[in-house]
mmCIF file of C-alpha atoms in Angstrom:
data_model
loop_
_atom_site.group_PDB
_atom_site.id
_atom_site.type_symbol
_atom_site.label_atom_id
_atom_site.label_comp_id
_atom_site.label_asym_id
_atom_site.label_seq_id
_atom_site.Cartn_x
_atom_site.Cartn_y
_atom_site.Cartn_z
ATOM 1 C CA UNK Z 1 -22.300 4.546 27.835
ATOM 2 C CA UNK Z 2 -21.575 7.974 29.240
ATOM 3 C CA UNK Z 3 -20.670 8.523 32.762
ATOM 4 C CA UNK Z 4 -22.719 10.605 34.885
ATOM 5 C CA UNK Z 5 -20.833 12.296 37.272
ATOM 6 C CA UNK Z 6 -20.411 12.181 40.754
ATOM 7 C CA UNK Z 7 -20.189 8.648 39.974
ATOM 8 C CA UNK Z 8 -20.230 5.994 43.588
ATOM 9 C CA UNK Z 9 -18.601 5.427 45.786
ATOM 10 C CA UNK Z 10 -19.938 8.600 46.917
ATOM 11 C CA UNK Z 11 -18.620 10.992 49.408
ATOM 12 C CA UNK Z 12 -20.680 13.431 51.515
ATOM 13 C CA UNK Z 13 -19.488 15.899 49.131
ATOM 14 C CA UNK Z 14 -20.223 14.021 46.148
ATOM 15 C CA UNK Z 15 -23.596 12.950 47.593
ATOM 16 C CA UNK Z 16 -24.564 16.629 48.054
ATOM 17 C CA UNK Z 17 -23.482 17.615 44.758
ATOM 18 C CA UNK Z 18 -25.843 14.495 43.056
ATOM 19 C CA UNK Z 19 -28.608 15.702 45.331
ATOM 20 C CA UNK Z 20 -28.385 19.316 44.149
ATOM 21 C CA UNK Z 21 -27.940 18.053 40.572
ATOM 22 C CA UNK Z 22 -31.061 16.050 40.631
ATOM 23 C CA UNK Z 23 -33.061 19.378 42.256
ATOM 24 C CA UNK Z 24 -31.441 21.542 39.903
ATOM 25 C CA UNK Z 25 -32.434 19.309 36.635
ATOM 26 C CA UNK Z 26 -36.176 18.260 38.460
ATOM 27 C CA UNK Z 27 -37.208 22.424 38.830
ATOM 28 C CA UNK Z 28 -36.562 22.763 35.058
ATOM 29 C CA UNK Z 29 -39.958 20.545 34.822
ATOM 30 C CA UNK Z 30 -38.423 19.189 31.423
ATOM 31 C CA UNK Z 31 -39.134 15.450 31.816
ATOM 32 C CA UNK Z 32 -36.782 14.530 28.888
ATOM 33 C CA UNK Z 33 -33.519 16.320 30.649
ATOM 34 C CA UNK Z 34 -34.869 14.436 33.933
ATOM 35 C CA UNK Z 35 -34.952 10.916 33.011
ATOM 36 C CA UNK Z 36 -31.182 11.264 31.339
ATOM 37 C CA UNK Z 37 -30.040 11.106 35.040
ATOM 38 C CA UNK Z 38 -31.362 7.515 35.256
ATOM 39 C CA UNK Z 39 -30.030 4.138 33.482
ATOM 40 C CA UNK Z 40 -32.787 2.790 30.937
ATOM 41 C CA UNK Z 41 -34.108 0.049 33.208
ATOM 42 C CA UNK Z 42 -34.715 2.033 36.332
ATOM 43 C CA UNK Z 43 -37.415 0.761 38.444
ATOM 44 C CA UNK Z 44 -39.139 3.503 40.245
ATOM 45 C CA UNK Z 45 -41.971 3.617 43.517
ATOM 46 C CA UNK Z 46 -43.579 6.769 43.415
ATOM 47 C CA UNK Z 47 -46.077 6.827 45.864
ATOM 48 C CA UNK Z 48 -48.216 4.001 44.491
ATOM 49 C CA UNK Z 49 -47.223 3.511 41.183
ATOM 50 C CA UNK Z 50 -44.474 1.628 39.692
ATOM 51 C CA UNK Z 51 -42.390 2.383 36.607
ATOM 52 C CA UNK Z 52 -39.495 0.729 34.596
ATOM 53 C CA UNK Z 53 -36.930 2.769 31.929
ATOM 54 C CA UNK Z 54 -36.978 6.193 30.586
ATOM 55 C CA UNK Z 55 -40.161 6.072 28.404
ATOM 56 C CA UNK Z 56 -42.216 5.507 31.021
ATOM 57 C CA UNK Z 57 -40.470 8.183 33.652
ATOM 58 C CA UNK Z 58 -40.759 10.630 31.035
ATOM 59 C CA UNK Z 59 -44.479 9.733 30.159
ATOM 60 C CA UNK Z 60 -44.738 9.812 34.333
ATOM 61 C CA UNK Z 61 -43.144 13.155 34.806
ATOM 62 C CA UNK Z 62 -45.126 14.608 31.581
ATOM 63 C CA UNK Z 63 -48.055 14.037 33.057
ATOM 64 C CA UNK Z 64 -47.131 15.038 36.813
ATOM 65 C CA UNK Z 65 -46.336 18.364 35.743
ATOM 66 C CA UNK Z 66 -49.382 18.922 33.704
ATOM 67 C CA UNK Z 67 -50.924 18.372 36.794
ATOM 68 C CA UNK Z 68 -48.588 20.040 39.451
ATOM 69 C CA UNK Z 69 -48.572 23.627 38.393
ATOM 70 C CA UNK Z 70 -46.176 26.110 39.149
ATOM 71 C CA UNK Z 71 -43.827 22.696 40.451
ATOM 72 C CA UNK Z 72 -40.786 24.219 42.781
ATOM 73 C CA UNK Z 73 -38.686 21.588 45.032
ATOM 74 C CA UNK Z 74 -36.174 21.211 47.525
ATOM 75 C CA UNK Z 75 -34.108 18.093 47.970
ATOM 76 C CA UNK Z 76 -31.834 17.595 51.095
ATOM 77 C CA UNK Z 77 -29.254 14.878 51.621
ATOM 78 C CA UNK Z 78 -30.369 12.672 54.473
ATOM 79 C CA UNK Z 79 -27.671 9.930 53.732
ATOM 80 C CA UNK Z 80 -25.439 8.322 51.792
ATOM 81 C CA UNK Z 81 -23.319 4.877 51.119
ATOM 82 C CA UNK Z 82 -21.451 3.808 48.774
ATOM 83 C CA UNK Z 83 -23.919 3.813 45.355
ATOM 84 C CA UNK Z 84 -26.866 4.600 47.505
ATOM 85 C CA UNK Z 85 -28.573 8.234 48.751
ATOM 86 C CA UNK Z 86 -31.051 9.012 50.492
ATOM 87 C CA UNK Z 87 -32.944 12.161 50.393
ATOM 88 C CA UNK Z 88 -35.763 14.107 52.246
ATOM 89 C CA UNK Z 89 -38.018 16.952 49.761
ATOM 90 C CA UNK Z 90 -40.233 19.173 49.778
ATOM 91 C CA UNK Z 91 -42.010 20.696 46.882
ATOM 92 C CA UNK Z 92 -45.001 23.129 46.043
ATOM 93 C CA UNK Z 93 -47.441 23.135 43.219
ATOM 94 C CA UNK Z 94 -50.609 24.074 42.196
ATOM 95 C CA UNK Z 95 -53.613 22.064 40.839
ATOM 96 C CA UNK Z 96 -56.082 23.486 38.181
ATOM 97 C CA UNK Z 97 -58.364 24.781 40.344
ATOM 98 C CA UNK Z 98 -56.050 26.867 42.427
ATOM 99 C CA UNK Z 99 -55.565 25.224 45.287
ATOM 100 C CA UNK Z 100 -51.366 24.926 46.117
ATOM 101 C CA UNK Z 101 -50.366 22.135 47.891
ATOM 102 C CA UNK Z 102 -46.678 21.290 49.725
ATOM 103 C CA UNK Z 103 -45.729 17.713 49.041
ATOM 104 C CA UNK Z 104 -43.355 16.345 51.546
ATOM 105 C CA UNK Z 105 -41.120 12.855 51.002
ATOM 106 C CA UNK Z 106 -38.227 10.590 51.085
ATOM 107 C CA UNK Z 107 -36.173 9.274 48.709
ATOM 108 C CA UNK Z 108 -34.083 6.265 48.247
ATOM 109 C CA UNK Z 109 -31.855 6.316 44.935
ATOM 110 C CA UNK Z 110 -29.407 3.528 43.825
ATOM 111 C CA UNK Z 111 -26.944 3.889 41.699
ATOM 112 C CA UNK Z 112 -24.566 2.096 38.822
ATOM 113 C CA UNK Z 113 -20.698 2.454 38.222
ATOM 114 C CA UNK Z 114 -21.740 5.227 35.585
ATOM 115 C CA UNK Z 115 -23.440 7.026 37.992
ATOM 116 C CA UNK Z 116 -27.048 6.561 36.961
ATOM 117 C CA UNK Z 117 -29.698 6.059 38.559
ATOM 118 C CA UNK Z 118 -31.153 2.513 38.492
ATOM 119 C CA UNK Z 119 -33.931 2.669 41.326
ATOM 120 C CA UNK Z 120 -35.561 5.429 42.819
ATOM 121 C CA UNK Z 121 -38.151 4.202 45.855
ATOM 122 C CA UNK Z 122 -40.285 7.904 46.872
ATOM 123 C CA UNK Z 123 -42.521 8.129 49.559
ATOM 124 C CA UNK Z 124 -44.981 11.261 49.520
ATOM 125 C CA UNK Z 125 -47.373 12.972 51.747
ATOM 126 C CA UNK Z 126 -49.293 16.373 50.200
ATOM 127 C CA UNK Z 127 -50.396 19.324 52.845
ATOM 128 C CA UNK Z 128 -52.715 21.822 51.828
ATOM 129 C CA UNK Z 129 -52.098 25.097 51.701
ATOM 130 C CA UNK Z 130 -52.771 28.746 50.962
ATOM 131 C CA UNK Z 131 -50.867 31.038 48.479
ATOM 132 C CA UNK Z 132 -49.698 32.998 51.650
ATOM 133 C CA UNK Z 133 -47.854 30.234 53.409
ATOM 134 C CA UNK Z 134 -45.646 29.112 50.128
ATOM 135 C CA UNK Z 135 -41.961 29.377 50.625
ATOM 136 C CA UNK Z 136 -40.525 27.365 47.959
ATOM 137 C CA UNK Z 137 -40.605 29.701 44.688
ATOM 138 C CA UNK Z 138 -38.873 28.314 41.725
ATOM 139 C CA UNK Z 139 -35.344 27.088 41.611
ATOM 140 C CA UNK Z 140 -33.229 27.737 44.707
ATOM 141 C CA UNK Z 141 -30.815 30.399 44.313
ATOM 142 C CA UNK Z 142 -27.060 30.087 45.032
ATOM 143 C CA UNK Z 143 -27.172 31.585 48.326
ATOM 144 C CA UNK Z 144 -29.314 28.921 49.262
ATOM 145 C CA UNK Z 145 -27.545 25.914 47.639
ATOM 146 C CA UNK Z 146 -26.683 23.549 50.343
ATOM 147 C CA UNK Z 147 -28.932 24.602 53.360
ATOM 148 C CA UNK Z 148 -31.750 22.804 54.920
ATOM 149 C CA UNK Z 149 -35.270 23.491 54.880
ATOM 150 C CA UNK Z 150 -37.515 23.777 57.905
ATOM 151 C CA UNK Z 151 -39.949 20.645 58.830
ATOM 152 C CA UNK Z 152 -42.979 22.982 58.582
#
């Protein structure tokens, strides 16, 4: 098995750079490049629905972005210890009608010794909102990369 770098014990620095990874691969919207960051018997909570191994994230994430348009995030570290993160968000999206919506969350990720992820627990709340008040637009560029993103 192939390490995954930054592997745990993780260091704020090390932390930051997995959370930036993870936003970095997520914005591509490719679900197959996504679920390589996680081992093959992850268990994920994503809002209410429950998952285990990389068929059925990628079947999850194929479908999420069929649905979330236009899909831009933001991940912040929040915290970190040893093999565990965890991580605020905030994305925007789109839904077929045209309505965009900001989706707001938390994120606990655990990891193993090859730096993979082997559980992901997300909590998610989803604002409405007009065209004019969207912020996040596509992948953040470098002068961005490690600043925070306002609460509102």
């Amino acid at each position: 098995m192939a390490d995954r770098p930054p592997l745990p014990p993780f260091t704020r620095e090390t932390a930051a750079q997995k959370v930036q990874a993870a936003e970095d691969a997520w914005n591509t919207r490719d679900p197959h490049k996504v679920a390589l960051a996680y081992s093959e018997d992850s268990v994920w909570r994503n809002r209410g629905t429950f998952l285990t191994g990389r068929a059925e994230i990628v079947a999850f994430l194929t479908a999420k972005w069929q649905r979330e348009l236009d899909y831009a995030l933001r991940k912040d570290l929040w915290a970190y210890d040893g093999n565990r993160i965890a991580v605020r968000f905030q994305y925007e999206s789109r839904d077929a009608d045209g309505q965009w919506w900001r989706s707001y969350g938390n994120e606990l990720w655990e990891f193993d010794e090859h730096g993979l992820m082997t559980r992901r627990e997300a909590s998610i709340n989803d604002v409405r909102i007009q065209e004019s008040e969207r912020r996040i637009r596509g992948p953040r560029p470098e002068t961005e990369r490690g600043l925070s993103f306002p609460l509102q």
